[in-house]
Coordinates of C-alpha atoms (C1' of nucleotides) in Angstrom, one line a residue:
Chain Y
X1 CA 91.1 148.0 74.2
X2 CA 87.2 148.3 74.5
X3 CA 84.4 147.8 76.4
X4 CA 82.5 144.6 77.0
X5 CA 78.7 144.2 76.6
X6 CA 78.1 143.2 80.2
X7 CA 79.4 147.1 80.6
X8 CA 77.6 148.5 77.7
X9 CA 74.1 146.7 78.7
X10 CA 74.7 147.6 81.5
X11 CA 74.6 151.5 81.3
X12 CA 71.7 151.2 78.8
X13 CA 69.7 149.4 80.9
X14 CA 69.9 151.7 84.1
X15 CA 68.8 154.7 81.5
X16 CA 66.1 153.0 80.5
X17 CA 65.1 152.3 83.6
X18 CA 65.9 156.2 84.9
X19 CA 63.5 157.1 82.7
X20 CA 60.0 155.2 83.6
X21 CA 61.8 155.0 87.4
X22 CA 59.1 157.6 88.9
X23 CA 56.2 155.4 88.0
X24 CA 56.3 151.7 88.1
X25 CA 59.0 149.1 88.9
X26 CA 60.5 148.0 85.3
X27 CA 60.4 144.7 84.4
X28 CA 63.5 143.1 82.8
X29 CA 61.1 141.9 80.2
X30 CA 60.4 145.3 79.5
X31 CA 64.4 146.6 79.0
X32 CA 65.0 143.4 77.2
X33 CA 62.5 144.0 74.2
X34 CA 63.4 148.2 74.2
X35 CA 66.8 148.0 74.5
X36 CA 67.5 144.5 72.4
X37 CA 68.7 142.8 75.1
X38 CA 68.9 139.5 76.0
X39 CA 66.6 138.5 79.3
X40 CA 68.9 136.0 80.6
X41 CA 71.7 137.9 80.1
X42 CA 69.8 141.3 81.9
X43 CA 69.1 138.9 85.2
X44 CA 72.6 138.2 85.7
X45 CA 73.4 142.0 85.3
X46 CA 71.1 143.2 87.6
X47 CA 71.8 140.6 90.5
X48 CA 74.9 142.2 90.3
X49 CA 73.8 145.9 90.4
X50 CA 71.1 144.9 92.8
X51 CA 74.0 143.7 95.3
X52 CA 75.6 146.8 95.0
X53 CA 72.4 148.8 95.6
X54 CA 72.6 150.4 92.3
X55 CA 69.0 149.0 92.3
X56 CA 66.0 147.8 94.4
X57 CA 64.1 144.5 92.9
X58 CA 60.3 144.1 93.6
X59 CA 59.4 140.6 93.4
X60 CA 55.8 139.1 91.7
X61 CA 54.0 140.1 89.4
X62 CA 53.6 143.5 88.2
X63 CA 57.3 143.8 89.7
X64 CA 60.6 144.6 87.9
X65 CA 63.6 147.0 89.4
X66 CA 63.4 150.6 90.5
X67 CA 66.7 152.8 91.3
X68 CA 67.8 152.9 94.7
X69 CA 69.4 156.3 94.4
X70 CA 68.9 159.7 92.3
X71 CA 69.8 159.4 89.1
X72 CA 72.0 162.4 89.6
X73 CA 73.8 159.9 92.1
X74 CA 74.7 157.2 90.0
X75 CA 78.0 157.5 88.5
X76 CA 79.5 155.9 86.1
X77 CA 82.0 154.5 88.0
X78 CA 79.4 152.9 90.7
X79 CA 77.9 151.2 87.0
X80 CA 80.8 149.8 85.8
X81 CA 82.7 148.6 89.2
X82 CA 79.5 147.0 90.0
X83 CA 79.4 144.8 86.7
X84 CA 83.2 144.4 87.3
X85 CA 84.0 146.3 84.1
X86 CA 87.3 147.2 85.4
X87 CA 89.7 150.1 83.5
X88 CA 92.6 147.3 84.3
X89 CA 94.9 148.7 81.5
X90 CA 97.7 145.9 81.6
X91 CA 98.4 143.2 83.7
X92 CA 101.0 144.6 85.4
X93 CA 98.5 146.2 87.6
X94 CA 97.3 143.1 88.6
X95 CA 99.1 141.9 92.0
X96 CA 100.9 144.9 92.4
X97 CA 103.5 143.4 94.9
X98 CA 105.2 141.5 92.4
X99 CA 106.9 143.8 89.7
X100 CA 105.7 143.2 86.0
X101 CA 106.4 140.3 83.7
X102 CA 107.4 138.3 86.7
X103 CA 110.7 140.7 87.4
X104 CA 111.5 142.3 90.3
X105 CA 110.8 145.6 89.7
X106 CA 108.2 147.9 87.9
X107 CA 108.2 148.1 84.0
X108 CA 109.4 150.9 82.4
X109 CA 105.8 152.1 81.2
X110 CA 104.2 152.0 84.8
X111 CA 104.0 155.2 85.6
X112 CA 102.2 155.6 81.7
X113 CA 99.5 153.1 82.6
X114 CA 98.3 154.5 86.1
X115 CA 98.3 158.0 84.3
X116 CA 95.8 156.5 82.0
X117 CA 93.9 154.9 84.1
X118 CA 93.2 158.2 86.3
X119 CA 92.0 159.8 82.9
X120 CA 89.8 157.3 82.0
X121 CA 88.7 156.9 85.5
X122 CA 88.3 160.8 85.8
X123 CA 85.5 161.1 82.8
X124 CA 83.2 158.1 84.5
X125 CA 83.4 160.0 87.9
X126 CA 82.1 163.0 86.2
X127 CA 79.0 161.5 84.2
X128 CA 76.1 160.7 86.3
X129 CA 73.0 158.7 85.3
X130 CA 70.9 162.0 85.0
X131 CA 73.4 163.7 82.9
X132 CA 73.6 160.4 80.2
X133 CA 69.3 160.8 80.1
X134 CA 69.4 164.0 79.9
X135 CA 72.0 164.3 77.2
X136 CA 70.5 162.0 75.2
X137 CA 66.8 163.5 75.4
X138 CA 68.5 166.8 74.6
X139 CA 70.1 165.5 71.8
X140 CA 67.2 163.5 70.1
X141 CA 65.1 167.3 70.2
Chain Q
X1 CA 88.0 147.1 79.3
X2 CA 91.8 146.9 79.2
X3 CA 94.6 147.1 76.8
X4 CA 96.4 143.9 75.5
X5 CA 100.2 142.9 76.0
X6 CA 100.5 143.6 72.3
X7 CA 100.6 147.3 72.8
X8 CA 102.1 147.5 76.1
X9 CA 105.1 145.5 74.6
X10 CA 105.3 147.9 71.8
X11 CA 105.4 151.1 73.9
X12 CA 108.3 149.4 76.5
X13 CA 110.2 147.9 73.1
X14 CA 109.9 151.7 71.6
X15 CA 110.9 153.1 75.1
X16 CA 114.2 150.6 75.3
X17 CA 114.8 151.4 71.8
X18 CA 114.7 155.0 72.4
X19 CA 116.9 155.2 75.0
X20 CA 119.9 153.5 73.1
X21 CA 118.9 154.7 69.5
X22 CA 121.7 157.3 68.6
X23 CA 124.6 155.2 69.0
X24 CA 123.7 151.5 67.1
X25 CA 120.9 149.5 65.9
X26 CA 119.5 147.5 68.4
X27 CA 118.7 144.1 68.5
X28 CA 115.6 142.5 69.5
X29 CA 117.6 139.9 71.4
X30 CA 118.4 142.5 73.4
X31 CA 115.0 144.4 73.9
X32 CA 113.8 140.8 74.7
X33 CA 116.5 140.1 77.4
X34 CA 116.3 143.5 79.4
X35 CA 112.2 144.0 78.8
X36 CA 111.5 140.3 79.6
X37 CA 109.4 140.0 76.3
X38 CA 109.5 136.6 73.8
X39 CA 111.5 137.4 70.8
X40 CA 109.1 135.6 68.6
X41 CA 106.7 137.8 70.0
X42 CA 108.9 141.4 69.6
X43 CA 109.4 139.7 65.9
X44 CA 105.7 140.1 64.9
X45 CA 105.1 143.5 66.8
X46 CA 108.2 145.0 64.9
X47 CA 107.0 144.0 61.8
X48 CA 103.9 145.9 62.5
X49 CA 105.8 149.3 63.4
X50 CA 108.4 148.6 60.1
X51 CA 105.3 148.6 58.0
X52 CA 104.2 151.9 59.4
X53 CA 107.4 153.4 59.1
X54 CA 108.3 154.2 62.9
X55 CA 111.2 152.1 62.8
X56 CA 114.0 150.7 60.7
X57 CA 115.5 147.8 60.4
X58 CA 119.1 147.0 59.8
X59 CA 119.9 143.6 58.4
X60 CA 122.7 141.5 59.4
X61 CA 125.4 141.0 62.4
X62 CA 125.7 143.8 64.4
X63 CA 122.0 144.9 62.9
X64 CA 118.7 146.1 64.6
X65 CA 116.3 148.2 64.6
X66 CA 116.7 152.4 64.6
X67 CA 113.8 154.7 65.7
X68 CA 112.6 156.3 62.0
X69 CA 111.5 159.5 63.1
X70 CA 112.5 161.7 66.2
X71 CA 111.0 160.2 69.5
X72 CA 108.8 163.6 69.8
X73 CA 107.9 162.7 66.7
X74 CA 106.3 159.5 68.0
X75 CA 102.7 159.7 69.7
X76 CA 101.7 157.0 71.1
X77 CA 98.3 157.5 69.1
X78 CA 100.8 156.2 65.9
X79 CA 102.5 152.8 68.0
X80 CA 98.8 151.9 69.4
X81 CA 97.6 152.3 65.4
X82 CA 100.9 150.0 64.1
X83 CA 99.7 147.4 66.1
X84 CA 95.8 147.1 65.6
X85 CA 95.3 148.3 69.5
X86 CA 92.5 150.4 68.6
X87 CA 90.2 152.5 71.1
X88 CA 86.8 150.8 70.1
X89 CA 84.8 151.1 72.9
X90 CA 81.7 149.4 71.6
X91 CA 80.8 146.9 68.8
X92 CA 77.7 149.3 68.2
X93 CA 80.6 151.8 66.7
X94 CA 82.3 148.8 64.2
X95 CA 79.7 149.5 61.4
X96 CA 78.1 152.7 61.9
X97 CA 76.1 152.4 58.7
X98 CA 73.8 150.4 60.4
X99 CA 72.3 151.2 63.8
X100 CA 73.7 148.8 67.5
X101 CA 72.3 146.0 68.6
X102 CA 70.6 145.1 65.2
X103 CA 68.2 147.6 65.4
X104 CA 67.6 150.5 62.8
X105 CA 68.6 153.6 65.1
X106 CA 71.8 154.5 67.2
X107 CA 71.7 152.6 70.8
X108 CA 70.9 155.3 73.2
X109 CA 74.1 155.2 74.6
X110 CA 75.6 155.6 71.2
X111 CA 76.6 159.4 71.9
X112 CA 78.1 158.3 75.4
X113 CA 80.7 156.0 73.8
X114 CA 81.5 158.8 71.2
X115 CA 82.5 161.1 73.8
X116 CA 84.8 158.6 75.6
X117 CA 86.8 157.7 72.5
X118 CA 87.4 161.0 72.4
X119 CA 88.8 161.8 75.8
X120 CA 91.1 158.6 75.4
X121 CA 92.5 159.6 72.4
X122 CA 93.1 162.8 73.4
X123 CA 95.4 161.4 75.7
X124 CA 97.1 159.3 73.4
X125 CA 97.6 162.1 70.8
X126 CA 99.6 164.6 73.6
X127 CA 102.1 162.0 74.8
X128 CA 105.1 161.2 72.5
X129 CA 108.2 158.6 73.4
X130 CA 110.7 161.1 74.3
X131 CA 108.1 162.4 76.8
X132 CA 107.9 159.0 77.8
X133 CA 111.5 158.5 78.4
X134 CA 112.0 161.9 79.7
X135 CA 109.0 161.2 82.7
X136 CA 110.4 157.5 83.9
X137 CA 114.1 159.2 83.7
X138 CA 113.1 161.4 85.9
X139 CA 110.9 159.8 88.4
X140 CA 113.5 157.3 88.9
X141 CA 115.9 160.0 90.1
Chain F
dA1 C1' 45.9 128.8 91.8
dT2 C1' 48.3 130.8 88.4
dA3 C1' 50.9 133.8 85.8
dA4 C1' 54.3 137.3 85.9
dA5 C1' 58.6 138.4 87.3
dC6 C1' 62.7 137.9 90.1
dC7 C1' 66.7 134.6 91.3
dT8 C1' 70.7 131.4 90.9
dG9 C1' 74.2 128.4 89.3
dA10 C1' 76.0 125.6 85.8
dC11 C1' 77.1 125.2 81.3
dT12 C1' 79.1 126.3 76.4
dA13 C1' 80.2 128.1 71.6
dA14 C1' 82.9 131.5 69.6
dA15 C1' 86.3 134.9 69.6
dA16 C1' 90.5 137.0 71.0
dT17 C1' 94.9 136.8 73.0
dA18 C1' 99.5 135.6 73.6
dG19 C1' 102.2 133.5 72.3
dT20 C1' 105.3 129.2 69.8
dC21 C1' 107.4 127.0 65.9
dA22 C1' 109.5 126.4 61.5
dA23 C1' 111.9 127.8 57.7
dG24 C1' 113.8 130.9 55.7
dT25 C1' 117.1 135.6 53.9
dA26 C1' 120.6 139.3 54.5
dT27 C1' 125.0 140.9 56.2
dC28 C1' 129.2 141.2 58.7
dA29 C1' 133.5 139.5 60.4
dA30 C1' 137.1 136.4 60.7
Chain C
dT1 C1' 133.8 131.6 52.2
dT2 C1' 131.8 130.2 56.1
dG3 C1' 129.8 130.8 60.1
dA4 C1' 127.2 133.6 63.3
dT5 C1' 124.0 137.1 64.1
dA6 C1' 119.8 139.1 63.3
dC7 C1' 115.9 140.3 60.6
dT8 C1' 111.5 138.1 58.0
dT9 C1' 107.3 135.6 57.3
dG10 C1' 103.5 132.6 57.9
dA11 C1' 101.3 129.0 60.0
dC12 C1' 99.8 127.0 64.1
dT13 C1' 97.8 126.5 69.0
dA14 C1' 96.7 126.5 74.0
dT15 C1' 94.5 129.4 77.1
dT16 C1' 91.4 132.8 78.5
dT17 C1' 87.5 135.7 78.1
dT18 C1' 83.2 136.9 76.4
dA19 C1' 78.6 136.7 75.7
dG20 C1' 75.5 134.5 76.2
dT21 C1' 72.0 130.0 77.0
dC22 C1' 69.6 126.7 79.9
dA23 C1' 67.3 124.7 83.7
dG24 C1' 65.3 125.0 87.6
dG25 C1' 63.8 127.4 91.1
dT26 C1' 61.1 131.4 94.6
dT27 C1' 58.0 135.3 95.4
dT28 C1' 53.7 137.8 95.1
dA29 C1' 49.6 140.3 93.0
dT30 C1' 45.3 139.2 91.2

DNA sequence: ATAAACCTGACTAAAATAGTCAAGTATCAA
DNA sequence: TTGATACTTGACTATTTTAGTCAGGTTTAT
């Protein structure tokens, strides 16, 4: 069980960003050589957080991405569904119609997996993209 | 991020067990049958929780395998360990000598992923298998 | 005009997963 | 004592997912 990069670059791109957000839009280019990131990888992110207005592009030169919410706004959640980093904890989730492992009913740990998956879901409700800059500006002091 | 059959199995093997463990051993034949798991498959995972001493295993006809310690004995924090289904969130935590992504320093969202591990396991640490097989007796009633 | 920066889709190497397969050994029951 | 049942182990493999790369655009400030 972990996360994958695409989730992970993800969140540490958008702080980066919520941090020079008030002045200038960030260029990719930018993210990519603070947070070690690779630019063609960043593009593909951001389409994706860009078409669930996470973020608002600005094309040509001097261009790059500013938020399109407060940061205080931004959940986790909104990151991670956007970049399809789902908390899918087994398969048996999947097409819920069907039982699990192609029987007719639900498997004996069901009930265990969607109680997991509220936890987990219940911390990246909580932390918004203000509260991860913050944090971490509190904690580097 | 999702967990992988391997520990789901485990946890619905330990379950079936569980339910039948104080009269006979039970066979993995039979686990395989009623859970819809390959034997081959339950083979390898058992070996896994033998070695870690949350089951037995008795040899022969009529043999199986016996729960080793009392069922609220067993967290699921100890079946998710016996089979290498580990709560790493991020590579950036696999060697923490060095900093993520390459670089010298901790990833800015290092503190983030710390705190998630955390919650996850916490949940993992509280809930042991007869609580497990107390909670889907009852919900099916 | 031209360079910076966004935009898109196709492609791919490497790793992880979810098993299968083969060849055993131990024990009980008839 | 011989079969049947069931555990034991290690090697192997197809499929899927991940984590990118690559190539070719379009847009806009200067």
């Amino acid at each position: 069980m972990k996360l994958t990069s695409k989730g992970r670059y993800a969140v540490m791109a958008l702080m980066d960003l919520a941090r020079f957000n008030n002045i200038n839009p960030v260029s990719l280019r930018d993210i990519s050589l603070r947070q070690g990131i690779s630019l063609d990888y960043l593009e593909q992110i951001f389409s994706k957080l860009r078409k669930k207005e996470i973020v608002q592009s600005v094309r040509g030169t001097q261009g790059g991405y500013v938020l399109n919410r407060k940061a205080k706004d931004i959940k986790l959640t909104n990151i991670f569904d956007a970049v399809d980093e789902k908390v899918k904890t087994v398969q048996c989730k999947k097409d819920s119609k069907k039982g699990c492992n192609g029987k007719a009913t639900k498997c004996i740990t069901h009930n265990l997996w969607d109680e997991l998956e509220n936890h987990i879901n219940n911390f990246f409700e909580e932390k918004s993209l203000e509260d991860l800059v913050k944090n971490n500006f509190e904690k580097r002091v």
